[in-house]
Coordinates of C-alpha atoms and ligand atoms in Angstrom, one line a residue:
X1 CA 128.0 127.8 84.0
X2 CA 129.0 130.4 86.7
X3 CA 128.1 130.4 90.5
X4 CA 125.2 131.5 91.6
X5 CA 124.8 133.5 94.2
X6 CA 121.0 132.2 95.5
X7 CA 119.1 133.1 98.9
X8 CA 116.0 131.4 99.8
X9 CA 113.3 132.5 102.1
X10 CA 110.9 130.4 103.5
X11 CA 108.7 130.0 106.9
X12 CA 109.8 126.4 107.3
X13 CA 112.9 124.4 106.6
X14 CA 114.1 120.8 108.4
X15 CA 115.5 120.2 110.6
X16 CA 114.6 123.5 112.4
X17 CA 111.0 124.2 111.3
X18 CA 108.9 121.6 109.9
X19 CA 104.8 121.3 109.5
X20 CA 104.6 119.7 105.6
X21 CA 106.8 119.3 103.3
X22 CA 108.2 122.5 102.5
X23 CA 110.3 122.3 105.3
X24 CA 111.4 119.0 103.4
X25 CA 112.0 120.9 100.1
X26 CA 113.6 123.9 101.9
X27 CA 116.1 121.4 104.1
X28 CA 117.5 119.7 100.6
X29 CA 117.3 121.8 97.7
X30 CA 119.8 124.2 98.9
X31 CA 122.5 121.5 99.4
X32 CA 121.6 119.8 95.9
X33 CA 122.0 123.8 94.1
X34 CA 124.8 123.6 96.4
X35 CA 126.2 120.7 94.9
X36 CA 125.8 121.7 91.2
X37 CA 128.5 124.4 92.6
X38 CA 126.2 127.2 93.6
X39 CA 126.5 129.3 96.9
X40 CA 123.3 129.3 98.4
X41 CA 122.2 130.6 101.7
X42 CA 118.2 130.2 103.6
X43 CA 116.8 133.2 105.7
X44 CA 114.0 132.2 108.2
X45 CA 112.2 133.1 111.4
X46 CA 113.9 132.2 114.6
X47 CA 110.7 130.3 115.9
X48 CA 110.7 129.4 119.6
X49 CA 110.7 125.8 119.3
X50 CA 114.6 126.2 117.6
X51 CA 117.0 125.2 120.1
X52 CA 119.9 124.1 118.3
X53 CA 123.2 126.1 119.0
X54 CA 123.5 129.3 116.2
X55 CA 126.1 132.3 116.4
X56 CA 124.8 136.1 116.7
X57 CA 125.4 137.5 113.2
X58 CA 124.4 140.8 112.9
X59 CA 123.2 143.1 115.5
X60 CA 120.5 145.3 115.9
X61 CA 119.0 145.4 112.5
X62 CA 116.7 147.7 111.7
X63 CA 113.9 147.0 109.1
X64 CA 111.4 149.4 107.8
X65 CA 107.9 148.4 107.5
X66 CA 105.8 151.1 106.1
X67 CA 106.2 154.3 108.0
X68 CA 107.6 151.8 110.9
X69 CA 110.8 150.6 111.7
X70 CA 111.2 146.9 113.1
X71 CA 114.3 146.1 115.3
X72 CA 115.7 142.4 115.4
X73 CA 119.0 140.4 115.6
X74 CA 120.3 137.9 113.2
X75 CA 121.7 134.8 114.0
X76 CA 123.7 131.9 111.7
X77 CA 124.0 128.4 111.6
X78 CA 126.1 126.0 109.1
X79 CA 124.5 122.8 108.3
X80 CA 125.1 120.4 105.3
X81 CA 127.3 123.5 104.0
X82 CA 124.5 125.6 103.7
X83 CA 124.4 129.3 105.5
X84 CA 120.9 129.7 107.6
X85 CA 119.9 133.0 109.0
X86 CA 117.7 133.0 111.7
X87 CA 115.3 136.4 112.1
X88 CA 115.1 137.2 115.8
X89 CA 112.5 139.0 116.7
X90 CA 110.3 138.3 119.7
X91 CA 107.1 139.8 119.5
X92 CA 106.8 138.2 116.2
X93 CA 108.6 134.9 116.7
X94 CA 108.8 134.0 120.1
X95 CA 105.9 132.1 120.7
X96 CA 104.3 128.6 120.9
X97 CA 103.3 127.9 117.4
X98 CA 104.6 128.7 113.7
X99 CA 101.3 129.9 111.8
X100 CA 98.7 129.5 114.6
X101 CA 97.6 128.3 118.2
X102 CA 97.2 125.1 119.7
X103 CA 93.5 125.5 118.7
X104 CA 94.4 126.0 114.8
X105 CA 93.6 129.5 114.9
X106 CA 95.5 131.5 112.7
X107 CA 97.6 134.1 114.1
X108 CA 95.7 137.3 113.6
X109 CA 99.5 139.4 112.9
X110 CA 100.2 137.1 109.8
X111 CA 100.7 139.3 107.3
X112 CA 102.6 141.6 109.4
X113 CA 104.5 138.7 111.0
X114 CA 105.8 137.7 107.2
X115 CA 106.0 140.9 105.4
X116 CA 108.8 141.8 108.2
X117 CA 110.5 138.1 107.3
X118 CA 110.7 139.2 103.8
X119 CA 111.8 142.7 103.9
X120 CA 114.3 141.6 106.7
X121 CA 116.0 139.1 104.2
X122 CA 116.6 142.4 101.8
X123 CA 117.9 144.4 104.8
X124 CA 120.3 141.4 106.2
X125 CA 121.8 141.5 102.1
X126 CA 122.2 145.4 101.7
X127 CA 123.7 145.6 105.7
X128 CA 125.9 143.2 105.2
X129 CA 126.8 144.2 101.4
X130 CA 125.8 141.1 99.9
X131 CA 124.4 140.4 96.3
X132 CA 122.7 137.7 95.7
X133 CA 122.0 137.0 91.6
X134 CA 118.5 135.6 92.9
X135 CA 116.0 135.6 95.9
X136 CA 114.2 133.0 96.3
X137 CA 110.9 132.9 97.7
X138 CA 108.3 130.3 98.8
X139 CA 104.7 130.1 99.5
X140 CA 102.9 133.0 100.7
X141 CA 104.8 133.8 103.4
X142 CA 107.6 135.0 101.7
X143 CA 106.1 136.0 98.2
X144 CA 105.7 140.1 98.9
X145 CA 109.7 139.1 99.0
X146 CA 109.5 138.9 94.9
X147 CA 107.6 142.4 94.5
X148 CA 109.6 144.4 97.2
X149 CA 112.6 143.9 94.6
X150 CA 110.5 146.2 92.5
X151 CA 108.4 148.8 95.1
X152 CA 111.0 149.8 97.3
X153 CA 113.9 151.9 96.5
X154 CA 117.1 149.7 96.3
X155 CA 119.2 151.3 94.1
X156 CA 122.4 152.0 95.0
X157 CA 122.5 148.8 97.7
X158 CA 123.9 145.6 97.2
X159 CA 120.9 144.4 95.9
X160 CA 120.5 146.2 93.2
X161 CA 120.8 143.7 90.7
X162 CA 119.3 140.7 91.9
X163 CA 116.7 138.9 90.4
X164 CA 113.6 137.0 92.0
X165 CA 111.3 133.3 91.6
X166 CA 109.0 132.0 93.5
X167 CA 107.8 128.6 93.7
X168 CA 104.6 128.0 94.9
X169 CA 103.6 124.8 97.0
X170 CA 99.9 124.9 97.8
X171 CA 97.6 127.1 95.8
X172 CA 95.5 126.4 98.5
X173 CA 97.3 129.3 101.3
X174 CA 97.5 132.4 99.7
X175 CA 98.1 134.9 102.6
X176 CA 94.5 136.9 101.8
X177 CA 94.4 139.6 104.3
X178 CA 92.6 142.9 105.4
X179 CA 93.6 145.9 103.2
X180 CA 94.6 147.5 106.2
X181 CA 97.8 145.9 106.0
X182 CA 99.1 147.7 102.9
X183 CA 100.3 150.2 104.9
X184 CA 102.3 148.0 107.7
X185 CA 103.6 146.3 104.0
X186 CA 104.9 149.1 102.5
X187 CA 103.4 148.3 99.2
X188 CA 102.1 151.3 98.5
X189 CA 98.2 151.8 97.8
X190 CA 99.5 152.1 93.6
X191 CA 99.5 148.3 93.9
X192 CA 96.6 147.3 95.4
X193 CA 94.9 147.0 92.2
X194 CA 93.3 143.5 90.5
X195 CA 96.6 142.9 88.5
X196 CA 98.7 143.0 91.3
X197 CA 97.6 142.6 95.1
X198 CA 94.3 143.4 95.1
X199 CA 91.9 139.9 95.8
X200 CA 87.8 141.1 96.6
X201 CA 89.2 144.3 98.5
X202 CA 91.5 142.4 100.2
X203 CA 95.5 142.0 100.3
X204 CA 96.4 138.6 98.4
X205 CA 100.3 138.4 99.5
X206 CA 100.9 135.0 97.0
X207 CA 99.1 137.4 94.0
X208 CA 100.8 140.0 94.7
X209 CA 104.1 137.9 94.5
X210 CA 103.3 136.0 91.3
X211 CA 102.5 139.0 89.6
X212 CA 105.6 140.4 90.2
X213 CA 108.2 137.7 90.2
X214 CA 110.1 136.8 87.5
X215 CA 109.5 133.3 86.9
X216 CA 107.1 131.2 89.0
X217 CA 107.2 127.1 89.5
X218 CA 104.6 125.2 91.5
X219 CA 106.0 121.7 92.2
X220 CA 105.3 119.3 89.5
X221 CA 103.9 119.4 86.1
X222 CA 100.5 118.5 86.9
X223 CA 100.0 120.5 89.6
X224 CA 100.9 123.2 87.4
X225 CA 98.2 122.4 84.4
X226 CA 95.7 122.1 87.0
X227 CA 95.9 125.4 88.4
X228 CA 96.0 126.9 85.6
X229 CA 93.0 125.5 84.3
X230 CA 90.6 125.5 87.5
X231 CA 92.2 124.4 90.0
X232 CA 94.0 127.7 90.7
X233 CA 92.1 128.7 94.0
X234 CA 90.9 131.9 92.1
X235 CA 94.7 132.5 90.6
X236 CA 94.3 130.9 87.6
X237 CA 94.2 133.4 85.1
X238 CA 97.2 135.4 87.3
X239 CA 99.4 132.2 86.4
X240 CA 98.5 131.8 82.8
X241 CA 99.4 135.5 82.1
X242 CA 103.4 134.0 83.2
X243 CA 103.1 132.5 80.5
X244 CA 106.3 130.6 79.7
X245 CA 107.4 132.1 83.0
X246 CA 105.6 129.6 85.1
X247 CA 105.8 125.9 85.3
X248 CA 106.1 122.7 87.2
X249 CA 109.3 121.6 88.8
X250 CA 108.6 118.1 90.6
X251 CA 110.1 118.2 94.5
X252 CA 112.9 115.9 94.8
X253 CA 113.7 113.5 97.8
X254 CA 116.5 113.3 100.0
X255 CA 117.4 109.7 100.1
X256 CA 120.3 110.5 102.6
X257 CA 116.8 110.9 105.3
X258 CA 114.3 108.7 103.4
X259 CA 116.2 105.3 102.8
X260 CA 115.7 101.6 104.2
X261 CA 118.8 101.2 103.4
X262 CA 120.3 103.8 106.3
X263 CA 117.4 104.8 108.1
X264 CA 118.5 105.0 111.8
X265 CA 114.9 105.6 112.7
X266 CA 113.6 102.2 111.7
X267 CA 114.1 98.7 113.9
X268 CA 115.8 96.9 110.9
X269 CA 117.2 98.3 107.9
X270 CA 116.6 96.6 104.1
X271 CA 117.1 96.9 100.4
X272 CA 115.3 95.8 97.6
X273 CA 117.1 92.8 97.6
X274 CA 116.9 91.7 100.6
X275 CA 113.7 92.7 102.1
X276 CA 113.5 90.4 105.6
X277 CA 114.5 93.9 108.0
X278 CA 111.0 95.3 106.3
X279 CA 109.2 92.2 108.1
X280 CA 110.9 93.4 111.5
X281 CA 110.0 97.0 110.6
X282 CA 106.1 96.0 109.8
X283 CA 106.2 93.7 113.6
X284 CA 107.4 96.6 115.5
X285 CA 105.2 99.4 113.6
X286 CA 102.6 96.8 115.1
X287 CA 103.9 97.0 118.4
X288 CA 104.3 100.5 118.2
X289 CA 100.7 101.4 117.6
X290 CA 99.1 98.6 119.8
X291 CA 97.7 96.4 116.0
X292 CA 97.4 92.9 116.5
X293 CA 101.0 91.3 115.8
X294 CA 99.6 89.4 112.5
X295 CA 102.5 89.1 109.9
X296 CA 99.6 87.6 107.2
X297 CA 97.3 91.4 107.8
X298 CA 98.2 94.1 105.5
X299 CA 98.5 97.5 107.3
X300 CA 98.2 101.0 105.5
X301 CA 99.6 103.9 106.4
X302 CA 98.6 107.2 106.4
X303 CA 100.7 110.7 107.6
X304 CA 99.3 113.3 107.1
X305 CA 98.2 116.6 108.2
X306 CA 94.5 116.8 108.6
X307 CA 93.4 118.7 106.1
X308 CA 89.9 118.6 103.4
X309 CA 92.9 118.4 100.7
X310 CA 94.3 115.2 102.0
X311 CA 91.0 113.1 101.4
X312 CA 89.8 112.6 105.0
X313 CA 86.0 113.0 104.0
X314 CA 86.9 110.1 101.5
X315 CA 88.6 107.7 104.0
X316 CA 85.9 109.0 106.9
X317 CA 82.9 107.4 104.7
X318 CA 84.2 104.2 104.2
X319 CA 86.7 103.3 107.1
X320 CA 84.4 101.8 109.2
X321 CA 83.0 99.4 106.9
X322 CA 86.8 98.4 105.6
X323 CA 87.7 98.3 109.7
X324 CA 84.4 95.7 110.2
X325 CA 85.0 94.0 106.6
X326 CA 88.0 93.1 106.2
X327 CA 91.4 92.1 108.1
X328 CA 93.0 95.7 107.2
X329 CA 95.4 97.6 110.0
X330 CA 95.3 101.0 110.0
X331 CA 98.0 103.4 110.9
X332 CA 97.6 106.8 111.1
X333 CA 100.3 109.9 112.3
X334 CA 98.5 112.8 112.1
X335 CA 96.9 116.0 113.3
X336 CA 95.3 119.4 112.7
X337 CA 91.1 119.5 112.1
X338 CA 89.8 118.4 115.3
X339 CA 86.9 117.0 114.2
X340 CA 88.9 114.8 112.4
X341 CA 91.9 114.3 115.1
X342 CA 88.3 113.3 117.5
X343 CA 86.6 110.8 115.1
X344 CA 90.1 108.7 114.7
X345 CA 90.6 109.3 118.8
X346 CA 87.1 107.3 118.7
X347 CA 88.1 104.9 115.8
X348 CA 91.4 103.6 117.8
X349 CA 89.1 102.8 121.2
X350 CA 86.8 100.9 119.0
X351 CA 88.8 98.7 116.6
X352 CA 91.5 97.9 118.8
X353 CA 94.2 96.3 117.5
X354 CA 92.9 97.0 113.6
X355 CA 93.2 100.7 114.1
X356 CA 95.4 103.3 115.9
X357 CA 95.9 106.8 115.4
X358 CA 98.7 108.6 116.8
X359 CA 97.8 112.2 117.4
X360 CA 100.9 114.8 117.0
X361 CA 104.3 115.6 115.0
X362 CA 107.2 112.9 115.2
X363 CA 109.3 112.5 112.9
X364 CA 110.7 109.1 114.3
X365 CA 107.3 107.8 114.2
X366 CA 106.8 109.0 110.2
X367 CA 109.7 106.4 109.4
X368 CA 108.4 103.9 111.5
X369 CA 105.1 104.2 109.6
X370 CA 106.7 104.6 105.9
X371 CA 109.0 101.1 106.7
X372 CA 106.5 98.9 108.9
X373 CA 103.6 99.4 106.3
X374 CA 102.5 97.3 102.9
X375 CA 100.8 100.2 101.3
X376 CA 100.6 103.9 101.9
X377 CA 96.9 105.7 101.9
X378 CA 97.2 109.3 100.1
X379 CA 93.6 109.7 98.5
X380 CA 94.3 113.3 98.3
X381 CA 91.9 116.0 96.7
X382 CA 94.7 118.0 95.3
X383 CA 97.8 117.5 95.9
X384 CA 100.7 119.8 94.1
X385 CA 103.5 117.1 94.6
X386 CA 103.4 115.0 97.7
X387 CA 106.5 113.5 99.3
X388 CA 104.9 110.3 101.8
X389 CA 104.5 108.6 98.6
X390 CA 107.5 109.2 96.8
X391 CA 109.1 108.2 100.5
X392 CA 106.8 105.2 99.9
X393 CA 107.8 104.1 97.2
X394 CA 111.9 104.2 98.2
X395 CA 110.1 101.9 101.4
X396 CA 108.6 99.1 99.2
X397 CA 105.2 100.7 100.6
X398 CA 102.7 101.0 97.9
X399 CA 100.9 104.1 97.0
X400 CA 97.5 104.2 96.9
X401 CA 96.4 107.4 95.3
X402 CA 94.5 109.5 93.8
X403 CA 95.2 110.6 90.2
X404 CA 96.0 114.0 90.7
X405 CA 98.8 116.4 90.4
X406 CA 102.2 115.3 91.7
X407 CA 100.8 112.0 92.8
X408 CA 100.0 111.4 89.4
X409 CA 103.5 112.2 88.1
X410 CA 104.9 110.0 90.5
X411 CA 103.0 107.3 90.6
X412 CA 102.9 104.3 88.4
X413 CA 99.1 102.4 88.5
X414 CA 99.3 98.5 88.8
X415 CA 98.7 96.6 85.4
X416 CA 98.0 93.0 86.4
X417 CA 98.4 91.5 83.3
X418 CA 101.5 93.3 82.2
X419 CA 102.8 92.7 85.6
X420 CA 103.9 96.6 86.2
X421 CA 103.1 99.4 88.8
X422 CA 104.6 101.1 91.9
X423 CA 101.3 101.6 93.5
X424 CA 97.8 102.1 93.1
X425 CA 95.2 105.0 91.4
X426 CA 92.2 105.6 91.3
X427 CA 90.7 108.5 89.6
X428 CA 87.1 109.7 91.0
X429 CA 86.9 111.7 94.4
X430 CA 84.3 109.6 95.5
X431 CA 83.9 106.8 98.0
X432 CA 82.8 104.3 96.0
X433 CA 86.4 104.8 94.1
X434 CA 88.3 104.4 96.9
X435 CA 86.5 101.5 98.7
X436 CA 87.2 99.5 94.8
X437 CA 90.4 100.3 94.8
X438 CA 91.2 99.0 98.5
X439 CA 89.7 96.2 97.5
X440 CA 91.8 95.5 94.6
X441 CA 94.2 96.3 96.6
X442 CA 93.7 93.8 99.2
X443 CA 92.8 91.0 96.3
X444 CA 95.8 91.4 95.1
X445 CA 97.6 91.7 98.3
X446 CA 96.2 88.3 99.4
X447 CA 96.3 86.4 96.1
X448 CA 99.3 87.5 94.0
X449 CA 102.1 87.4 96.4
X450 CA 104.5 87.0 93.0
X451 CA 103.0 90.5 91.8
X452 CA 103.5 92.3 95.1
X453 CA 107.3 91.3 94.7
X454 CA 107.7 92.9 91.8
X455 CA 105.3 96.0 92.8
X456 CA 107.4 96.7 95.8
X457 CA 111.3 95.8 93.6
X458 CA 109.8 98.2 91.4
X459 CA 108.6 100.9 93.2
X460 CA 112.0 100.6 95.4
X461 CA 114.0 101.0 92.5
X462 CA 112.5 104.6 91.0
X463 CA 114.6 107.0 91.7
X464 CA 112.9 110.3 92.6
X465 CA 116.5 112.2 93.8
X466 CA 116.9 115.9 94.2
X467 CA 119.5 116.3 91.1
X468 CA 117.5 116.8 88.1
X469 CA 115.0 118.8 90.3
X470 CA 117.8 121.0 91.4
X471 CA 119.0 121.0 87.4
X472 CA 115.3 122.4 86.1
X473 CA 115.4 125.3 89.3
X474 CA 119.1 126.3 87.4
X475 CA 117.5 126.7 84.6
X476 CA 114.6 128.8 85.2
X477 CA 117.1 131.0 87.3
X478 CA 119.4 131.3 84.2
X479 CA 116.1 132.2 82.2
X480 CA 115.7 135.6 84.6
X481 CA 118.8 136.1 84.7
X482 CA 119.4 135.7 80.8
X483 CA 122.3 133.7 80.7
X484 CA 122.7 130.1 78.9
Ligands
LIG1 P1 102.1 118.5 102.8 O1 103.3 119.3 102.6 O2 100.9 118.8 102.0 O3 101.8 118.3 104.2 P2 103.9 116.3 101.8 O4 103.6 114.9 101.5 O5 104.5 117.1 100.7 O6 102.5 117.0 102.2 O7 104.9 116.4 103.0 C1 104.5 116.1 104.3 C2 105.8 116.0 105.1 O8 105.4 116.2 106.5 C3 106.4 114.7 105.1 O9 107.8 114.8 105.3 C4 105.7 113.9 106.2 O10 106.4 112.8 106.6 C5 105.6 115.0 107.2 N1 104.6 114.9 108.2 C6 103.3 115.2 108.0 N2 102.6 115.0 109.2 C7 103.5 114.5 110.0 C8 103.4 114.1 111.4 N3 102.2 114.1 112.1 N4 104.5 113.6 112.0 C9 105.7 113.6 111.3 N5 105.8 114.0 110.1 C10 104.7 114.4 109.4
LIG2 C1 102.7 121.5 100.0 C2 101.9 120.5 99.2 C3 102.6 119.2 99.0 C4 104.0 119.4 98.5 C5 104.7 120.3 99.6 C6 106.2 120.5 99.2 O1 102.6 121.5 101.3 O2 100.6 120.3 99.8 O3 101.9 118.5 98.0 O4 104.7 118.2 98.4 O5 104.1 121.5 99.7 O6 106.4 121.1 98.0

């Protein structure tokens, strides 16, 4: 098929910007549409916590927001082949924090903040003549991207033609904001109606963006039934009416960051084959987070951020009693809900040695976590795809999670008499389900060391790369763009 011309938008991409896993998404789908022989280029904010070394592209650009115009710079970096533009501008940008304080509070200019980042990614195009086939937007943040195309006058610029999708990661963060900020926007009081942006007399930037865009993805196929049955945050029915136009695309992983094999981050590396480096990794992830060093105790993982949807009122019921119970470890990278970030502050002064929680963002510690541990903890509410477990799995550290949405796709439940599985599921959000399952868990943890061999070959042989992801986002582009 021909190139693509594709540009992404997004508030988060690795290695620059990275809270959750879109950053993971946005730091390896490029290079894999990249690799099918498209020319695809990212536009994001130039946050203050990006230091690495970028040349001035274009200079002063002027954006109009509303009645308003915006000045900023752009700036450009190559990595992994891939173009990134970086949206200088410092009232909105330069500060401590990508969506809110050190306190969690959100930043009160959100919607301003992100209505600017995707009307500058039109204006960087038309300045510099450029004509992208598709924009492609993610999340929220960059979703008024998709109905711009339409409200605003571009005909006659570059970007006349182009087409737009969004994908949508967490139906969870919609961008629901004071209708005061249709004006700043610019997208004009004829759309603030229920079919479009209009959400309980408030702005709704993600409904506003899925009613408008092209073709929509969330990011895997049960995620996508799910929100379109209930689970939709309020949305539902404004997916279903997509129709064939909306779907589930499961994220990919980037193996050339996520592998024992190579990992640089870990103390030893290991393959499925040969799995004595994963013993080395487990005694230092001990070291590391002050557990007892006890090869014979099994330790979970957990990273997370700490969030309602990741199941911390699940764990939160029934830690203690595991922690006094039973021989467990417990290591948890983490933060966000202080509540939360407190009570496992208290949990790692009083089962020392069985439990440590390390507060903050470090990606060295994440792979010191996915290689040292036997199982990884994800009892999530919702989850629309998940990448720690599909990580997991690559690390011979076994899932536990709940049945739901991209966890489900991903993960294959333990049979013990037909001796399959690449983790463990359980299926009720309650406590009671998870304490069982842990137990199971452990049971077979302690008494079937022949069954966790082949758990662990298994799960370390699925192969979760980003090339068939990348293959299904092709096609939904050639659908809005009508080509075969
Ligand atoms: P979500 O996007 O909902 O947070 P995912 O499982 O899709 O969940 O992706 C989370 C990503 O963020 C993973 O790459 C994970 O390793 C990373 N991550 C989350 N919390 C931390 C942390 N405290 N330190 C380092 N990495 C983290
Ligand atoms: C969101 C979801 C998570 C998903 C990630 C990347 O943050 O919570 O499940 O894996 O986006 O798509």
């Amino acid at each position: 098929m021909r190139k693509l011309k594709i540009v992404m938008t997004a508030s988060e991409m690795a290695p620059f910007a990275k809270t959750g896993g879109l950053a993971d998404v946005v730091g390896s789908l490029p290079e894999a549409l990249a690799g099918r022989g498209h020319e695809v280029s990212v536009i994001m904010p130039k946050y203050a916590s990006i230091h690495t070394d970028m040349e001035l592209f274009h200079s002063p650009m002027g954006v109009w927001m509303g009645s308003k115009q915006e000045w900023c710079a752009v700036y450009r970096k190559k990595i992994r082949g891939i173009y990134v533009y970086f949206i200088e501008h410092n009232q909105f940008f330069n500060r401590d924090g990508i969506y809110h304080d050190n306190y969690m509070n959100d930043f009160a200019d959100n919607p301003m903040r992100f209505a600017f980042l995707s009307r500058a990614a039109m204006q960087l195009c038309i300045d510099k003549n450029y004509s992208p086939d598709i924009f492609h937007a993610h999340d929220w943040q960059t979703a008024l991207l998709n109905a711009y195309l339409y409200i605003w006058d571009i005909k006659n610029t570059s970007i006349e033609n182009a087409h737009s999708v969004l994908t949508i990661h967490n139906m969870a963060y919609q961008g629901t904001y004071s209708k005061e900020n249709v004006n700043y926007m610019g997208i004009g009081w004829n759309n603030f109606t229920f079919d479009k942006f209009e959400d309980h007399d408030r702005v709704n930037m993600l409904k506003g963006g899925i009613s408008f865009a092209e073709a929509v993805n969330t990011v895997s196929p049960t995620y996508a039934e799910e929100v379109i049955s209930g689970q939709g945050y309020g949305l539902d029915s404004t997916l279903r009416s997509k129709g064939s136009r909306f779907g589930g695309i499961l994220n990919g992983a980037d193996y050339t960051i996520w592998n024992p094999e190579t990992d640089n981050l870990i103390r030893a590396n290991y393959t499925k084959d040969n799995m004595s480096g994963k013993w080395i990794c487990k005694s230092h992830l001990q070291d590391r987070f002050g557990l007892e060093r006890n090869y014979t105790f099994p330790i979970f993982g957990i990273i997370s951020r700490f969030t309602y949807q990741k199941g911390y009122n699940l764990i939160s019921q029934i830690i203690e009693k595991l922690l006094s119970e039973t021989s467990i470890q417990i290591a948890v990278l983490g933060s966000g809900d202080k509540d939360i970030e407190e009570y496992f502050s208290y949990l790692t002064r009083k089962y020392q040695g069985k439990f440590c929680c390390h507060i903050g963002f470090s990606e060295e510690l994440a792979h010191v976590v996915e290689a040292g541990s036997d199982f990884f903890l994800m009892p999530s509410l919702f989850e629309p795809c998940g990448l720690n477990q599909i990580y997991s799995l690559k690390y011979g550290t076994l899932p536990i999670v709940r049945n739901t949405g991209g966890l489900s796709d991903t993960v294959e439940n333990c049979d013990v008499e037909r001796k399959s599985g690449t983790g463990f599921k359980f299926y009720d959000f309650t406590p009671e389900a998870l304490y069982g399952t842990i137990l199971w868990v452990l049971s077979v943890y302690y008494k079937r060391p022949d069954l966790m061999d082949i758990l662990r070959y298994k799960a370390m042989s699925q192969d979760f790369s980003w090339g068939r992801s990348a293959e299904r986002y092709e096609q939904m582009y050639k659908m809005v763009l009508g080509i075969s």
